[in-house]
Short mmCIF file of C-alpha atoms and ligand atoms in Angstrom, two decimals:
data_model
loop_
_atom_site.label_atom_id
_atom_site.label_comp_id
_atom_site.label_asym_id
_atom_site.label_seq_id
_atom_site.Cartn_x
_atom_site.Cartn_y
_atom_site.Cartn_z
CA MET K 810 109.73 129.12 107.06
CA LYS K 811 113.03 127.27 107.00
CA VAL K 812 113.87 124.24 104.41
CA VAL K 813 114.55 121.39 106.39
CA ASP K 814 115.18 117.81 103.99
CA LEU K 815 116.49 115.07 106.97
CA HIS K 816 116.04 112.12 104.24
CA CYS K 817 117.90 111.68 100.89
CA HIS K 818 120.74 109.37 99.43
CA SER K 819 124.26 109.68 97.54
CA THR K 820 125.76 106.63 94.99
CA ILE K 821 126.78 105.54 98.57
CA SER K 822 123.69 103.64 98.31
CA ASP K 823 120.30 103.75 96.30
CA GLY K 824 121.03 107.53 95.22
CA LEU K 825 122.22 108.85 91.55
CA LEU K 826 124.37 111.43 92.81
CA PRO K 827 128.06 111.59 94.63
CA PRO K 828 127.29 113.09 98.63
CA ALA K 829 129.04 115.95 97.33
CA GLU K 830 126.49 116.70 94.53
CA VAL K 831 124.08 116.29 97.29
CA VAL K 832 124.28 118.22 98.59
CA ARG K 833 125.27 121.27 96.01
CA ARG K 834 122.08 120.26 94.44
CA ALA K 835 120.30 121.02 98.19
CA VAL K 836 122.13 124.72 98.41
CA THR K 837 121.12 125.22 95.24
CA ASN K 838 117.92 124.25 95.98
CA GLY K 839 117.40 126.15 98.99
CA VAL K 840 117.44 123.79 101.66
CA ASP K 841 118.28 124.73 105.46
CA LEU K 842 118.78 121.76 107.15
CA LEU K 843 119.87 118.69 104.93
CA ALA K 844 120.75 115.10 106.67
CA LEU K 845 122.13 112.54 104.38
CA THR K 846 120.76 109.00 104.69
CA ASP K 847 122.26 106.03 103.30
CA HIS K 848 120.61 102.88 103.24
CA ASP K 849 122.84 100.88 106.05
CA ASP K 850 125.32 102.52 105.08
CA VAL K 851 127.57 106.07 106.56
CA ALA K 852 129.85 105.96 104.11
CA GLY K 853 129.16 109.46 102.61
CA LEU K 854 129.00 111.67 105.29
CA GLY K 855 132.26 112.47 105.68
CA GLU K 856 132.24 114.12 102.11
CA ALA K 857 128.68 115.35 102.61
CA ARG K 858 130.24 117.09 105.79
CA ALA K 859 132.81 117.85 104.21
CA THR K 860 130.86 119.96 101.48
CA ALA K 861 128.47 120.87 102.98
CA GLU K 862 130.96 123.31 105.65
CA GLU K 863 132.41 124.59 102.47
CA LEU K 864 129.09 126.13 101.34
CA GLY K 865 128.25 127.07 104.37
CA LEU K 866 124.72 124.71 104.88
CA ALA K 867 124.04 122.88 108.48
CA PHE K 868 124.13 119.20 108.06
CA LEU K 869 123.33 116.21 110.76
CA ASP K 870 124.95 112.48 109.70
CA GLY K 871 122.35 110.33 109.17
CA ALA K 872 121.27 106.70 107.89
CA GLU K 873 118.34 104.76 106.39
CA LEU K 874 118.61 101.31 108.63
CA SER K 875 116.70 98.59 107.39
CA VAL K 876 114.71 96.63 109.59
CA SER K 877 112.64 93.52 109.95
CA TRP K 878 109.26 93.99 112.07
CA ARG K 879 107.18 91.04 111.53
CA ASP K 880 106.87 90.38 108.06
CA THR K 881 107.30 93.82 106.80
CA THR K 882 110.46 95.81 106.01
CA ILE K 883 110.10 98.67 108.14
CA HIS K 884 113.47 101.59 107.23
CA ILE K 885 113.96 103.51 110.44
CA VAL K 886 116.65 106.73 109.80
CA GLY K 887 118.56 107.23 112.42
CA LEU K 888 119.47 111.41 112.81
CA ARG K 889 122.69 113.02 114.19
CA LEU K 890 124.68 109.68 114.36
CA THR K 891 127.99 109.85 115.17
CA PRO K 892 129.55 108.34 112.42
CA ASP K 893 132.51 106.14 113.37
CA HIS K 894 130.85 104.62 116.39
CA PRO K 895 131.97 101.19 116.72
CA ALA K 896 128.79 99.13 117.30
CA LEU K 897 127.06 101.24 114.48
CA LEU K 898 129.67 100.36 111.42
CA ALA K 899 129.53 96.74 112.97
CA GLY K 900 125.76 96.47 112.64
CA LEU K 901 125.60 98.72 109.47
CA ALA K 902 128.85 96.68 107.71
CA ALA K 903 126.52 93.14 108.96
CA LEU K 904 123.35 93.71 107.43
CA ARG K 905 125.10 95.55 103.79
CA ALA K 906 126.44 91.91 103.89
CA GLY K 907 122.73 90.39 104.40
CA ARG K 908 122.54 92.54 101.11
CA ASP K 909 125.22 90.59 99.13
CA SER K 910 123.66 87.00 99.67
CA ARG K 911 120.06 88.94 99.07
CA ALA K 912 121.19 90.16 95.48
CA GLU K 913 122.26 86.81 94.88
CA ARG K 914 119.04 85.23 96.12
CA ILE K 915 117.13 88.29 93.98
CA ALA K 916 119.82 88.00 91.19
CA THR K 917 118.88 83.27 90.77
CA ALA K 918 114.88 84.33 91.00
CA LEU K 919 115.32 86.40 88.23
CA GLU K 920 117.17 83.67 85.98
CA LYS K 921 114.49 81.86 86.40
CA ALA K 922 112.46 84.10 85.42
CA GLY K 923 114.29 84.33 82.37
CA ILE K 924 116.20 87.21 82.72
CA PRO K 925 119.78 86.59 82.99
CA GLY K 926 122.79 88.53 84.27
CA ALA K 927 121.04 90.74 86.73
CA LEU K 928 123.52 89.97 89.08
CA GLU K 929 126.20 91.62 87.62
CA GLY K 930 123.76 94.31 86.05
CA ALA K 931 122.85 95.08 89.04
CA LEU K 932 126.68 95.16 90.62
CA ARG K 933 127.31 97.85 87.79
CA HIS K 934 124.49 100.51 89.03
CA ALA K 935 126.30 99.96 92.45
CA LYS K 936 129.34 100.44 90.89
CA ASN K 937 130.00 104.09 93.38
CA ALA K 938 127.84 102.34 95.95
CA THR K 939 128.82 100.02 99.08
CA ILE K 940 125.28 98.96 99.07
CA VAL K 941 123.19 96.49 96.58
CA GLY K 942 119.94 96.83 96.29
CA ARG K 943 116.50 96.84 94.50
CA ALA K 944 116.75 99.89 93.32
CA HIS K 945 120.35 99.05 91.23
CA PHE K 946 118.29 95.30 89.83
CA ALA K 947 115.50 97.92 88.82
CA ARG K 948 118.29 100.10 87.07
CA TYR K 949 119.36 96.80 85.28
CA LEU K 950 116.46 95.71 84.28
CA VAL K 951 115.10 98.59 82.32
CA GLU K 952 118.17 98.80 81.06
CA GLN K 953 116.88 95.04 79.54
CA GLY K 954 113.89 96.60 78.22
CA VAL K 955 112.04 94.45 80.93
CA ALA K 956 110.18 97.25 82.09
CA SER K 957 109.96 100.97 80.87
CA ASP K 958 110.31 102.70 84.04
CA VAL K 959 112.08 101.79 87.21
CA LYS K 960 108.30 102.32 89.36
CA SER K 961 107.07 99.45 86.67
CA VAL K 962 109.66 96.94 87.40
CA PHE K 963 109.47 97.26 91.19
CA ASP K 964 105.10 96.89 90.54
CA HIS K 965 106.31 93.93 88.09
CA TYR K 966 109.11 92.52 89.51
CA LEU K 967 110.89 93.22 93.07
CA VAL K 968 107.75 93.42 95.63
CA ALA K 969 105.91 90.87 97.32
CA GLY K 970 104.61 88.52 94.74
CA LYS K 971 106.30 89.15 92.02
CA PRO K 972 109.27 86.99 90.48
CA GLY K 973 111.80 89.09 91.33
CA TYR K 974 111.18 89.41 95.12
CA VAL K 975 112.66 87.38 98.25
CA PRO K 976 112.40 86.80 101.93
CA HIS K 977 115.18 88.72 103.91
CA HIS K 978 115.39 89.11 107.10
CA TRP K 979 117.09 92.32 108.11
CA ILE K 980 117.64 93.42 111.34
CA THR K 981 114.83 93.83 114.44
CA LEU K 982 113.64 96.93 115.93
CA ASN K 983 114.98 96.64 118.82
CA GLU K 984 118.91 95.88 117.29
CA ALA K 985 118.09 98.94 114.80
CA LEU K 986 117.10 101.57 117.91
CA ASN K 987 120.32 100.43 119.63
CA LEU K 988 122.82 100.98 116.93
CA ILE K 989 121.67 104.28 116.64
CA HIS K 990 121.15 105.65 120.50
CA GLY K 991 124.86 103.71 121.03
CA ALA K 992 125.66 106.18 118.23
CA GLY K 993 124.17 109.11 120.67
CA GLY K 994 121.36 109.64 116.85
CA VAL K 995 118.03 109.36 117.52
CA ALA K 996 115.40 106.89 115.54
CA VAL K 997 112.58 108.54 112.98
CA ILE K 998 110.28 106.31 111.05
CA ALA K 999 110.66 106.87 107.47
CA HIS K 1000 107.75 107.12 105.08
CA PRO K 1001 105.24 105.69 107.45
CA ILE K 1002 102.21 105.41 104.76
CA ARG K 1003 105.03 102.87 102.15
CA TYR K 1004 104.54 99.92 104.17
CA ARG K 1005 102.42 96.97 103.30
CA ILE K 1006 100.99 96.62 106.39
CA SER K 1007 96.98 97.69 107.77
CA ARG K 1008 96.69 100.81 109.76
CA SER K 1009 96.38 98.92 113.00
CA ALA K 1010 99.31 96.68 112.28
CA LEU K 1011 100.89 100.22 111.80
CA ARG K 1012 99.83 101.37 114.66
CA GLU K 1013 101.20 98.61 116.38
CA PHE K 1014 104.00 99.11 115.02
CA ILE K 1015 104.37 103.01 116.02
CA ALA K 1016 103.28 102.03 119.42
CA GLU K 1017 106.08 100.02 120.16
CA PHE K 1018 108.76 102.09 118.50
CA LYS K 1019 107.41 105.10 120.88
CA GLU K 1020 107.69 102.19 124.33
CA ARG K 1021 111.42 101.50 123.43
CA GLY K 1022 112.92 105.09 122.71
CA GLY K 1023 111.58 105.95 119.04
CA ALA K 1024 111.92 109.77 118.89
CA ALA K 1025 109.42 110.55 116.00
CA MET K 1026 108.30 109.96 112.43
CA GLU K 1027 108.47 111.32 108.67
CA VAL K 1028 105.20 113.54 108.82
CA ALA K 1029 106.01 116.29 105.89
CA CYS K 1030 107.11 113.08 103.62
CA GLY K 1031 108.39 113.43 99.67
CA ALA K 1032 106.53 110.17 98.97
CA HIS K 1033 103.51 111.22 100.76
CA THR K 1034 100.05 112.23 99.43
CA PRO K 1035 98.47 115.42 101.55
CA GLU K 1036 95.60 112.62 102.82
CA HIS K 1037 99.03 110.75 104.05
CA ILE K 1038 100.32 113.33 106.04
CA ARG K 1039 97.02 114.51 107.85
CA GLU K 1040 97.23 111.31 108.30
CA CYS K 1041 100.92 111.02 109.86
CA ALA K 1042 100.20 114.21 111.56
CA ALA K 1043 97.50 112.36 113.64
CA LEU K 1044 99.63 109.90 114.20
CA ALA K 1045 102.32 112.09 115.59
CA ARG K 1046 99.74 113.75 117.63
CA HIS K 1047 98.87 110.32 118.94
CA PHE K 1048 101.85 108.99 119.60
CA GLY K 1049 103.49 111.72 121.11
CA LEU K 1050 105.83 111.13 118.76
CA LYS K 1051 108.04 114.34 117.10
CA ALA K 1052 107.90 115.25 113.36
CA SER K 1053 110.56 115.07 110.44
CA SER K 1054 110.66 116.72 107.08
CA ALA K 1055 111.73 114.38 104.36
CA SER K 1056 112.34 114.27 101.06
CA ASP K 1057 113.38 110.61 100.35
CA PHE K 1058 115.29 112.18 96.84
CA HIS K 1059 117.37 109.58 95.79
CA GLY K 1060 117.94 111.65 91.97
CA PRO K 1061 116.80 113.77 89.69
CA GLY K 1062 113.75 111.99 87.78
CA GLU K 1063 113.33 109.24 89.85
CA SER K 1064 112.02 110.33 93.36
CA TYR K 1065 108.63 111.53 94.73
CA ALA K 1066 110.36 114.36 95.45
CA ASP K 1067 113.39 117.35 94.84
CA LEU K 1068 116.16 118.13 97.73
CA GLY K 1069 113.89 120.12 99.65
CA ARG K 1070 110.42 120.02 97.73
CA VAL K 1071 108.97 118.55 100.85
CA PRO K 1072 105.48 119.76 102.26
CA THR K 1073 104.36 121.93 104.64
CA MET K 1074 104.49 120.59 108.27
CA PRO K 1075 101.02 120.47 109.24
CA ASP K 1076 100.21 122.58 112.75
CA GLY K 1077 100.10 121.37 116.47
CA LEU K 1078 103.24 118.70 116.00
CA VAL K 1079 106.81 119.16 117.33
CA PRO K 1080 109.71 119.11 114.94
CA ILE K 1081 112.45 117.04 115.16
CA TRP K 1082 115.28 118.85 114.05
CA LYS K 1083 114.78 121.54 117.07
CA GLU K 1084 116.54 119.92 119.10
CA LEU K 1085 119.18 118.60 116.75
CA VAL K 1086 120.72 121.51 115.93
P1 LIG E 812 116.52 97.51 99.25
O1 LIG E 812 116.21 98.65 100.23
O2 LIG E 812 117.02 96.70 98.61
O3 LIG E 812 115.14 97.03 98.58
O4 LIG E 812 115.83 98.88 98.08
C1 LIG E 812 115.00 99.98 98.54
C2 LIG E 812 114.81 100.79 97.98
O5 LIG E 812 114.09 100.83 96.44
C3 LIG E 812 114.46 102.05 98.66
O6 LIG E 812 114.28 103.05 99.28
C4 LIG E 812 113.89 102.66 96.62
O7 LIG E 812 115.35 103.51 96.81
C5 LIG E 812 113.41 101.87 95.59
N1 LIG E 812 112.03 101.81 95.80
C6 LIG E 812 111.32 100.60 96.63
N2 LIG E 812 110.28 100.17 96.05
C7 LIG E 812 109.91 101.30 95.19
C8 LIG E 812 109.03 101.96 93.54
N3 LIG E 812 107.80 100.50 94.01
N4 LIG E 812 109.90 102.14 93.20
C9 LIG E 812 110.45 102.87 92.86
N5 LIG E 812 111.12 102.29 93.86
C10 LIG E 812 111.25 101.75 94.81
MN1 LIG E 813 116.27 103.73 98.68
MN1 LIG E 814 112.93 103.66 102.60
MN1 LIG E 815 115.48 106.56 101.47
#
């Protein structure tokens, strides 16, 4: 069995390791095929690919795009993208610009909740990143002693209904699929069970994604329980989607799963990577 990991992050977005270090760690962990999928950016792919080639690791160019669907943020991973495709670059630049203004609103909200200096603090943690995200705010809040770890900062400050959460419009599902398909990529629903939507809404989303040419969903996912994985497998079979394998690694000590430490793929599914390598 090959070890396939098609979802992880570097310091280009909210990961803790630079792209080359992510690739080295993947090799150390026995990964056979890796995709780097930073949030809303492709800036780490050159370094990652060069390192992968040096070390003989099969590598796919990827990105994880932020999408607004109804009132929910959903993440769509694009794989085997052409990283310098002009429309993709423009779309990602617009997503990042939206992040900048969202970051200002998050900082204002935190200030009102009695936590000053959050924009500067988050930007300090994002110093190698071309995006600023909630994970950077979370690291600042941990540093300030507001909560003991990143996970509890999210639970108490950075999710809907909590003081540091602000609504944000990303791009539509259609726009994300056009960017990914326009750049020659395939689209994959990231960590399907992690969204704050009902199961019936999730099914509606998956149906829409499939109808618009989406290819796959993550099934063997580091962030999923065994029960979630069984559920995703059933959904993938039902909707005729292929299956992906993903750690969603962000850094040592800050992730559900380390690189390549992905659960076993259930039987009866078509792996998305067969058509990509
Ligand atoms: P953003 O795209 O800026 O809204 O941030 C989303 C990122 O925040 C995810 O990719 C994770 O890295 C992190 N994140 C979201 N929810 C949690 C959580 N409950 N615990 C830890 N990290 C989280
Ligand atoms: Mn992240
Ligand atoms: Mn995600
Ligand atoms: Mn991710």
